[in-house]
Amino acid sequence: MTSLSPALSGIRSHGVKARSYVALTKPRIIELLLVTTVPTMFVAKGGVPSVRLIALTLLGGALAAGGANAMNMVADRDIDRVMHRTRHRPLVTGEVTPTAALVFAIALEVWAFAELWAWVNLLSAVLALSATLFYVFVYTLWLKRTSSQNIVIGGAAGAVPVLVGWSAVTGTLSWAPVVLFAIIFIWTPPHFWALAIRYRDDYREAGIPMLPAVATIERTAVEIIAYTAALVAVTLVLTPVAHMGVLYTLSAAVLGALFLVSAVRLYRDRTPRAAIALFRYSITYLTLLFIAMAADVLVRLH
Amino acid sequence: MPAHLATPERTSQSDASSNPERRHRHLGALIGGIAAAVALVAALVATAGGGPMRAPAIGPLVRLGGGPPVSLPVVRAGTTPPITVHPTAVVFFASWCPPCRAELPTVARVARQEAASGGTVAFVGIDGNDEPAAGLAFVRASGVTFPVGEDPDSVVAPRFGLNGYPDTVFIGADGDVVGTVRGSISASTLRGWMGRLAAR
């Protein structure tokens, strides 16, 4: 080969490295955080937040969440090695060393905190950081390995971005963001348990007490139905608390009814297929619910 | 975790948990949790409070549709320093913002009523981040009779600490920002604030 090939392979390996670091941040999970943050900002504003504020808040939130996810991968690499779903993560394959990943994660957190503090406000910065600390210490290091209610409590970390979005606009918190927080908090267990049913053998092998790994699918489905019913109720509570209009309320009712139907279908079916269908719908549900929220602010039908 | 959930898998997990690493994890979790709580409380304390903000001096801005330029605060005619200002409602909007389109006709109506009844509260509009032509068409269609300043690069709103549209800022006769209503304002909220301004 020519003398160019070492240089070319160097470039290629940089590309692989970069992709590995991006994978550390779990971009798919970050996507979901953004879906909830932007509409929350519209509701908090009662109008249209400035594009600059939205961009800065999203950047800070994505950096903080990315750092938290990378820390989670460092802490969970022993589990990830055992589970099929996570076997290709960069820390398992050795593309990135744990030390490098940890330095990367801490750098992201510092960047996120400084960026939010400087360009948004201190409350948003602190909220984002506290979500990371909660996710890493309380969920990943403690509850995930010890409690079948791990995801119930751990869901709090994923619910914080709405608080960040709200405080970015208003500089403070009130009951409305608390209800938004509760929506994501209660949505998380049925969403995640549906996925965990599909991977329950994996969780068993890794010794992680995810509910479907330690309880029957029937029992899990009953819990999912209970949480879904509570979820629908809380989404409707948002209407009086945040002065939402007809568009949001109707959307919440219809989307929630479909969620319940999908949950009951899982109870009847008890197959991984029904579980995955529920998991997929749970993502569609949350996305459409929050889009309806933003649309409601813009249209204002009362 | 309730005991009735215990299964063989759960038992094997307990074996793994006799690992000395576990204790460190608990300690780490505790420290992390406390740190998060302390940081949150500190932030709430740090961001709470703060005295009233002085209304920044703005302008003169080009007046939408022509006429004398627009400045803030609105100084009462015929006064020498110390300057007294009109209690003023400053309305921030843009023609492309749907909630603004819904709100401005209501604000314009309340402002016309205030002027007709000889009220003391002055109204000033700021058409921010907008094409002046689109802003003018929007203002005319909404029945606005108060002066509106052009702010195409949106430099005024950030000086009031605002970060979107619409917003309404109330400036008292002493030149302090008395209140800010973020998002769409209703006629009754607007009248409530005008009453508070007049009573100061």
Coordinates of C-alpha atoms in Angstrom, one line a residue:
Chain A
M1 CA 0.0 0.0 0.0
T2 CA 1.0 3.6 -0.3
S3 CA 2.3 5.8 2.5
L4 CA -1.1 7.4 2.8
S5 CA -2.8 4.4 4.4
P6 CA -1.5 5.0 8.0
A7 CA -2.9 8.5 7.8
L8 CA -6.2 7.3 6.4
S9 CA -6.6 4.7 9.0
G10 CA -5.7 7.4 11.6
I11 CA -8.6 9.5 10.4
R12 CA -10.9 6.5 10.4
S13 CA -10.0 5.6 13.9
H14 CA -10.7 9.2 15.0
G15 CA -14.1 8.8 13.5
V16 CA -14.7 5.5 15.4
K17 CA -13.5 7.2 18.6
A18 CA -15.8 10.1 18.1
R19 CA -18.7 7.8 17.5
S20 CA -17.9 5.8 20.6
Y21 CA -18.0 9.0 22.7
V22 CA -21.3 10.0 21.2
A23 CA -22.6 6.5 22.0
L24 CA -21.5 7.1 25.7
T25 CA -24.1 9.9 26.0
K26 CA -27.0 7.6 24.9
P27 CA -28.3 10.1 22.3
R28 CA -31.7 8.4 22.0
I29 CA -32.5 9.1 25.7
I30 CA -31.4 12.7 25.3
E31 CA -33.8 13.0 22.4
L32 CA -36.7 12.2 24.7
L33 CA -35.5 14.8 27.2
L34 CA -35.6 17.5 24.5
V35 CA -39.1 16.4 23.5
T36 CA -40.3 17.2 27.0
T37 CA -38.3 20.4 27.6
V38 CA -39.3 22.5 24.7
P39 CA -43.1 22.3 25.1
T40 CA -42.6 22.9 28.8
M41 CA -40.9 26.1 28.0
F42 CA -43.9 27.2 25.9
V43 CA -46.3 26.4 28.7
A44 CA -44.0 28.2 31.2
K45 CA -43.9 31.3 29.0
G46 CA -47.6 31.2 28.1
G47 CA -46.3 32.3 24.7
V48 CA -43.2 31.8 22.6
P49 CA -39.9 31.7 24.4
S50 CA -36.9 33.2 22.6
V51 CA -35.0 30.9 20.2
R52 CA -31.8 31.8 22.0
L53 CA -33.2 30.7 25.4
I54 CA -34.5 27.5 23.9
A55 CA -31.2 26.7 22.3
L56 CA -29.1 27.5 25.4
T57 CA -31.4 25.4 27.6
L58 CA -31.4 22.5 25.3
L59 CA -27.7 22.6 25.0
G60 CA -27.2 22.6 28.7
G61 CA -29.8 19.9 29.3
A62 CA -28.3 17.7 26.6
L63 CA -24.8 18.1 27.9
A64 CA -25.9 17.3 31.5
A65 CA -27.9 14.3 30.4
G66 CA -25.1 13.1 28.2
G67 CA -22.6 13.3 31.1
A68 CA -25.0 11.4 33.4
N69 CA -25.5 8.7 30.8
A70 CA -21.8 8.3 30.3
M71 CA -21.3 8.1 34.1
N72 CA -24.0 5.4 34.1
M73 CA -22.1 3.4 31.5
V74 CA -18.9 3.6 33.6
A75 CA -20.7 2.3 36.7
D76 CA -22.8 -0.3 34.8
R77 CA -20.1 -1.8 32.5
D78 CA -20.1 -5.0 34.5
I79 CA -23.9 -5.4 33.9
D80 CA -23.6 -4.2 30.3
R81 CA -21.1 -6.9 29.6
V82 CA -23.6 -9.6 30.6
M83 CA -26.7 -8.2 28.9
H84 CA -27.3 -8.8 25.1
R85 CA -28.9 -5.5 24.6
T86 CA -25.9 -3.5 25.9
R87 CA -23.0 -5.8 24.9
H88 CA -21.8 -3.4 22.2
R89 CA -21.5 -0.4 24.4
P90 CA -18.1 1.3 24.0
L91 CA -16.9 0.5 27.5
V92 CA -17.7 -3.2 27.0
T93 CA -16.0 -3.5 23.7
G94 CA -13.0 -1.5 25.0
E95 CA -13.2 1.3 22.5
V96 CA -13.1 3.7 25.4
T97 CA -11.4 3.2 28.8
P98 CA -13.4 3.8 32.0
T99 CA -11.1 6.6 33.0
A100 CA -11.4 8.3 29.7
A101 CA -15.2 8.0 29.8
L102 CA -15.3 9.3 33.4
V103 CA -13.2 12.4 32.5
F104 CA -15.4 12.9 29.4
A105 CA -18.5 12.7 31.5
I106 CA -17.2 15.1 34.2
A107 CA -16.2 17.5 31.5
L108 CA -19.7 17.5 30.0
E109 CA -21.2 18.1 33.5
V110 CA -18.9 21.1 34.2
W111 CA -19.6 22.5 30.7
A112 CA -23.4 22.0 31.2
F113 CA -23.3 23.7 34.7
A114 CA -21.2 26.7 33.5
E115 CA -23.2 27.1 30.3
L116 CA -26.6 27.0 32.1
W117 CA -25.4 29.3 34.9
A118 CA -23.9 31.9 32.6
W119 CA -26.6 32.0 29.9
V120 CA -29.8 30.7 31.5
N121 CA -29.8 30.9 35.3
L122 CA -28.4 29.3 38.4
L123 CA -31.6 27.5 39.3
S124 CA -31.6 25.7 36.0
A125 CA -27.9 24.8 36.3
V126 CA -28.4 23.4 39.8
L127 CA -31.5 21.4 38.8
A128 CA -29.7 19.8 35.9
L129 CA -26.7 18.9 38.1
S130 CA -28.9 17.5 40.8
A131 CA -30.6 15.3 38.2
T132 CA -27.2 13.9 37.2
L133 CA -26.2 13.3 40.9
F134 CA -29.5 11.6 41.5
Y135 CA -29.3 9.4 38.4
V136 CA -25.7 8.3 39.1
F137 CA -25.7 7.9 42.8
V138 CA -29.2 7.1 43.8
Y139 CA -30.4 5.2 40.7
T140 CA -27.4 3.6 39.1
L141 CA -25.1 2.9 42.0
W142 CA -27.8 2.1 44.6
L143 CA -31.4 1.3 43.7
K144 CA -30.8 -0.3 40.2
R145 CA -29.0 -3.2 41.8
T146 CA -31.0 -3.5 45.0
S147 CA -34.7 -2.8 44.4
S148 CA -37.5 -3.9 42.1
Q149 CA -38.8 -0.3 42.5
N150 CA -35.5 1.0 41.0
I151 CA -37.0 2.5 37.9
V152 CA -39.8 4.1 39.9
I153 CA -37.5 6.2 42.0
G154 CA -34.9 6.5 39.3
G155 CA -37.5 8.0 37.0
A156 CA -37.2 11.2 39.0
A157 CA -33.9 12.0 37.2
G158 CA -35.6 11.8 33.8
A159 CA -38.4 14.0 35.0
V160 CA -36.1 16.9 36.1
P161 CA -35.6 18.3 32.5
V162 CA -39.1 19.8 32.7
L163 CA -38.1 21.6 35.9
V164 CA -35.0 22.9 34.1
G165 CA -37.1 24.1 31.1
W166 CA -39.6 25.8 33.4
S167 CA -37.1 27.5 35.6
A168 CA -35.1 28.6 32.4
V169 CA -38.2 30.7 31.4
T170 CA -39.5 31.8 34.7
G171 CA -36.5 31.7 37.0
T172 CA -38.6 29.9 39.6
L173 CA -40.7 26.8 40.2
S174 CA -44.4 26.5 41.0
W175 CA -47.2 23.8 41.0
A176 CA -47.5 23.6 37.3
P177 CA -43.9 22.3 36.8
V178 CA -44.4 19.9 39.7
V179 CA -47.4 18.4 37.9
L180 CA -45.3 18.2 34.7
F181 CA -42.6 16.5 36.7
A182 CA -45.2 14.0 38.1
I183 CA -46.3 13.2 34.5
I184 CA -42.8 12.0 33.4
F185 CA -42.2 10.4 36.8
I186 CA -45.4 8.3 36.6
W187 CA -44.9 7.6 32.9
T188 CA -41.4 6.2 33.4
P189 CA -42.2 2.8 35.1
P190 CA -44.8 1.6 32.6
H191 CA -42.6 2.8 29.7
F192 CA -39.5 1.1 31.1
W193 CA -41.1 -2.1 32.4
A194 CA -42.5 -2.7 29.0
L195 CA -39.0 -2.7 27.6
A196 CA -37.7 -4.8 30.6
I197 CA -40.3 -7.5 29.9
R198 CA -38.7 -8.0 26.5
Y199 CA -35.3 -8.2 28.1
R200 CA -36.2 -9.9 31.4
D201 CA -33.9 -12.9 30.8
D202 CA -31.0 -10.4 30.3
Y203 CA -31.8 -8.7 33.6
R204 CA -32.0 -12.0 35.4
E205 CA -28.6 -13.1 34.1
A206 CA -27.1 -9.8 35.2
G207 CA -28.8 -10.0 38.6
I208 CA -30.6 -6.7 38.2
P209 CA -34.0 -6.8 40.1
M210 CA -36.0 -5.0 37.4
L211 CA -39.7 -5.7 38.2
P212 CA -40.3 -8.1 35.2
A213 CA -37.2 -10.0 36.1
V214 CA -38.3 -10.7 39.7
A215 CA -42.1 -10.8 39.2
T216 CA -44.5 -12.5 36.7
I217 CA -45.4 -10.7 33.5
E218 CA -49.0 -10.7 34.8
R219 CA -48.0 -8.9 38.0
T220 CA -45.9 -6.4 36.0
A221 CA -48.8 -5.8 33.6
V222 CA -51.1 -5.1 36.6
E223 CA -48.6 -2.6 37.9
I224 CA -48.3 -1.0 34.4
I225 CA -52.1 -0.6 34.2
A226 CA -52.2 1.0 37.7
Y227 CA -49.4 3.5 36.8
T228 CA -51.0 4.2 33.4
A229 CA -54.4 5.0 35.1
A230 CA -52.5 7.3 37.6
L231 CA -50.7 8.9 34.6
V232 CA -53.9 9.7 32.8
A233 CA -55.3 11.3 36.0
V234 CA -52.2 13.5 36.5
T235 CA -52.2 14.6 32.9
L236 CA -55.7 15.9 33.4
V237 CA -54.8 17.6 36.6
L238 CA -52.4 19.7 34.5
T239 CA -55.4 21.4 32.9
P240 CA -56.6 23.4 35.9
V241 CA -53.1 23.8 37.4
A242 CA -51.4 25.2 34.3
H243 CA -54.6 26.7 32.7
M244 CA -54.5 24.5 29.7
G245 CA -57.2 24.6 27.1
V246 CA -59.4 22.2 25.2
L247 CA -56.8 21.1 22.7
Y248 CA -54.5 19.8 25.4
T249 CA -57.2 18.3 27.6
L250 CA -58.8 16.3 24.7
S251 CA -55.4 15.1 23.5
A252 CA -54.5 14.0 27.0
A253 CA -57.8 12.0 27.4
V254 CA -57.5 10.3 24.0
L255 CA -53.8 9.5 24.2
G256 CA -54.3 8.3 27.7
A257 CA -57.2 6.0 26.7
L258 CA -55.0 4.5 24.0
F259 CA -52.2 3.9 26.5
L260 CA -54.6 2.1 28.8
V261 CA -55.8 0.0 25.9
S262 CA -52.3 -1.0 25.1
A263 CA -51.5 -1.8 28.7
V264 CA -54.6 -4.0 29.0
R265 CA -53.6 -5.7 25.8
L266 CA -50.3 -6.6 27.4
Y267 CA -52.1 -8.0 30.4
R268 CA -54.2 -10.3 28.1
D269 CA -51.3 -11.2 25.8
R270 CA -48.3 -11.4 28.1
T271 CA -45.9 -11.7 25.2
P272 CA -42.7 -9.8 24.5
R273 CA -44.4 -8.6 21.3
A274 CA -47.2 -6.9 23.2
A275 CA -44.6 -5.5 25.6
I276 CA -42.6 -3.9 22.8
A277 CA -45.8 -2.5 21.2
L278 CA -46.5 -0.9 24.5
F279 CA -43.0 0.4 24.9
R280 CA -43.1 2.0 21.4
Y281 CA -46.5 3.5 22.1
S282 CA -45.3 5.0 25.4
I283 CA -42.7 7.0 23.5
T284 CA -45.3 8.2 20.9
Y285 CA -47.7 9.0 23.8
L286 CA -45.2 11.3 25.6
T287 CA -44.1 13.0 22.4
L288 CA -47.7 13.8 21.3
L289 CA -48.8 14.8 24.8
F290 CA -46.1 17.4 25.0
I291 CA -46.6 18.6 21.4
A292 CA -50.3 19.0 22.3
M293 CA -49.2 21.1 25.3
A294 CA -47.2 23.5 23.1
A295 CA -49.9 23.6 20.5
D296 CA -52.4 24.5 23.1
V297 CA -50.4 27.5 24.2
L298 CA -50.2 28.7 20.6
V299 CA -53.9 28.1 19.7
R300 CA -55.6 28.8 23.0
L301 CA -59.1 27.4 22.6
H302 CA -61.0 27.7 25.8
Chain B
M1 CA -38.8 -3.9 48.6
P2 CA -41.7 -6.0 49.9
A3 CA -40.8 -9.5 51.0
H4 CA -43.5 -11.2 49.0
L5 CA -41.7 -10.1 45.8
A6 CA -38.7 -12.2 46.8
T7 CA -37.7 -14.9 44.2
P8 CA -34.7 -17.1 43.6
E9 CA -33.3 -14.3 41.4
R10 CA -33.7 -11.9 44.3
T11 CA -31.8 -14.2 46.6
S12 CA -28.8 -14.5 44.2
Q13 CA -28.8 -10.7 44.1
S14 CA -28.5 -10.7 47.9
D15 CA -25.5 -12.9 47.7
A16 CA -23.9 -10.5 45.3
S17 CA -24.7 -7.6 47.7
S18 CA -22.5 -9.0 50.5
N19 CA -19.7 -7.6 48.3
P20 CA -17.8 -4.9 50.3
E21 CA -18.3 -2.6 47.3
R22 CA -21.9 -2.4 48.3
R23 CA -21.3 -0.4 51.5
H24 CA -19.2 2.1 49.5
R25 CA -22.1 2.4 47.0
H26 CA -24.5 3.2 49.8
L27 CA -22.2 5.7 51.3
G28 CA -21.7 7.3 47.8
A29 CA -25.4 7.3 47.2
L30 CA -26.0 9.0 50.5
I31 CA -23.4 11.6 50.0
G32 CA -24.6 12.2 46.4
G33 CA -28.2 12.6 47.6
I34 CA -27.3 15.0 50.3
A35 CA -25.1 17.0 48.0
A36 CA -28.0 17.3 45.5
A37 CA -30.4 18.4 48.2
V38 CA -28.0 21.0 49.6
A39 CA -27.3 22.4 46.1
L40 CA -31.0 22.6 45.3
V41 CA -31.8 24.5 48.5
A42 CA -28.8 26.8 48.0
A43 CA -30.1 27.6 44.5
L44 CA -33.6 28.3 45.7
V45 CA -32.3 30.6 48.4
A46 CA -29.9 32.3 45.9
T47 CA -32.5 33.0 43.3
A48 CA -35.2 34.1 45.7
G49 CA -35.9 37.7 46.6
G50 CA -34.2 40.7 45.1
G51 CA -35.5 44.3 45.2
P52 CA -37.5 46.1 42.4
M53 CA -35.7 46.7 39.2
R54 CA -35.2 50.2 37.9
A55 CA -36.7 50.6 34.4
P56 CA -33.8 50.9 32.0
A57 CA -33.7 54.0 29.8
I58 CA -34.6 52.9 26.2
G59 CA -34.7 54.7 23.0
P60 CA -35.4 56.8 21.1
L61 CA -36.8 54.0 18.9
V62 CA -38.2 54.5 15.5
R63 CA -42.0 54.7 15.8
L64 CA -44.0 52.2 13.8
G65 CA -46.0 53.9 11.1
G66 CA -44.2 57.2 11.6
G67 CA -44.5 60.0 14.2
P68 CA -42.4 61.1 17.2
P69 CA -39.8 58.5 18.3
V70 CA -40.6 56.3 21.3
S71 CA -38.6 56.3 24.5
L72 CA -38.8 54.6 27.9
P73 CA -39.6 55.5 30.6
V74 CA -42.4 57.9 29.4
V75 CA -41.6 61.2 31.1
R76 CA -44.5 63.3 32.2
A77 CA -44.7 66.5 30.2
G78 CA -43.6 69.8 31.7
T79 CA -41.5 68.3 34.6
T80 CA -38.0 69.2 35.5
P81 CA -35.7 66.9 37.4
P82 CA -36.3 65.0 39.5
I83 CA -38.1 63.4 36.6
T84 CA -41.5 61.9 37.3
V85 CA -42.8 59.4 34.8
H86 CA -46.2 58.2 33.7
P87 CA -47.1 54.9 35.2
T88 CA -46.7 52.8 32.0
A89 CA -47.7 49.5 30.7
V90 CA -45.0 48.3 28.2
V91 CA -46.4 45.7 25.8
F92 CA -43.9 43.4 24.0
F93 CA -45.1 41.5 21.0
A94 CA -44.3 40.3 17.5
S95 CA -46.6 39.8 14.5
W96 CA -45.4 36.2 14.0
C97 CA -46.2 35.1 17.5
P98 CA -49.7 33.4 17.7
P99 CA -50.4 34.2 21.4
C100 CA -49.5 37.8 20.6
R101 CA -52.0 37.9 17.8
A102 CA -54.6 36.6 20.2
E103 CA -53.7 39.1 22.9
L104 CA -53.0 42.5 21.3
P105 CA -56.6 43.4 20.3
T106 CA -57.6 42.9 23.9
V107 CA -54.8 45.1 25.2
A108 CA -55.5 47.7 22.5
R109 CA -59.2 47.8 23.6
V110 CA -58.2 48.3 27.3
A111 CA -55.7 51.0 26.3
R112 CA -58.4 52.9 24.3
Q113 CA -60.8 52.7 27.2
E114 CA -58.1 54.0 29.6
A115 CA -57.3 57.0 27.3
A116 CA -61.0 57.8 26.8
S117 CA -61.7 57.8 30.5
G118 CA -58.7 60.1 31.1
G119 CA -56.8 57.5 33.1
T120 CA -53.2 58.0 34.2
V121 CA -51.6 54.8 32.8
A122 CA -49.7 55.3 29.5
F123 CA -49.2 52.4 27.0
V124 CA -46.2 51.8 24.9
G125 CA -45.7 48.9 22.5
I126 CA -42.5 47.3 21.5
D127 CA -42.6 45.3 18.2
G128 CA -39.6 43.1 18.7
N129 CA -37.8 40.7 16.4
D130 CA -40.2 41.6 13.6
E131 CA -40.4 43.0 10.1
P132 CA -41.6 46.6 10.6
A133 CA -44.1 46.2 7.7
A134 CA -45.6 43.1 9.2
G135 CA -45.6 44.7 12.6
L136 CA -47.4 47.8 11.3
A137 CA -50.0 45.7 9.6
F138 CA -50.5 43.7 12.7
V139 CA -50.8 46.7 15.0
R140 CA -53.3 48.4 12.7
A141 CA -55.4 45.3 12.4
S142 CA -55.4 45.0 16.2
G143 CA -56.8 48.5 16.7
V144 CA -53.7 49.8 18.6
T145 CA -53.7 53.6 19.2
F146 CA -50.7 53.9 21.5
P147 CA -47.2 54.5 20.3
V148 CA -45.2 51.4 19.2
G149 CA -41.5 51.3 18.9
E150 CA -39.6 49.2 16.3
D151 CA -37.1 46.8 17.8
P152 CA -36.2 44.5 14.9
D153 CA -33.1 43.1 16.6
S154 CA -34.9 42.6 19.9
V155 CA -32.5 44.6 22.1
V156 CA -35.2 46.1 24.4
A157 CA -36.8 42.9 25.8
P158 CA -33.5 41.5 27.1
R159 CA -32.8 44.7 29.0
F160 CA -36.0 44.1 30.9
G161 CA -34.9 40.5 31.6
L162 CA -37.5 39.1 29.1
N163 CA -36.9 36.0 27.0
G164 CA -39.8 35.5 24.6
Y165 CA -43.2 36.9 23.5
P166 CA -45.6 38.3 24.6
D167 CA -44.8 40.1 27.8
T168 CA -46.2 43.1 29.6
V169 CA -44.1 45.2 32.0
F170 CA -45.5 47.7 34.4
I171 CA -43.4 50.8 35.3
G172 CA -44.5 52.9 38.3
A173 CA -44.4 56.6 38.6
D174 CA -41.1 56.3 40.5
G175 CA -39.5 54.6 37.5
D176 CA -39.4 51.2 39.1
V177 CA -40.5 48.0 37.3
V178 CA -43.5 47.2 39.5
G179 CA -44.4 43.9 37.8
T180 CA -44.0 41.7 34.8
V181 CA -46.6 39.4 33.3
R182 CA -45.0 36.8 31.1
G183 CA -47.1 35.3 28.3
S184 CA -50.6 36.3 27.2
I185 CA -52.3 38.8 29.5
S186 CA -56.1 38.8 30.0
A187 CA -58.1 42.0 30.2
S188 CA -58.8 41.5 33.9
T189 CA -55.2 40.9 34.8
L190 CA -54.2 44.0 32.8
R191 CA -56.8 46.1 34.6
G192 CA -55.7 44.7 37.9
W193 CA -52.1 45.9 37.3
M194 CA -53.3 49.3 36.0
G195 CA -55.2 49.8 39.2
R196 CA -52.1 49.0 41.2
L197 CA -50.0 51.4 39.1
A198 CA -52.5 54.2 39.5
A199 CA -52.7 53.6 43.3
R200 CA -49.0 53.9 43.8

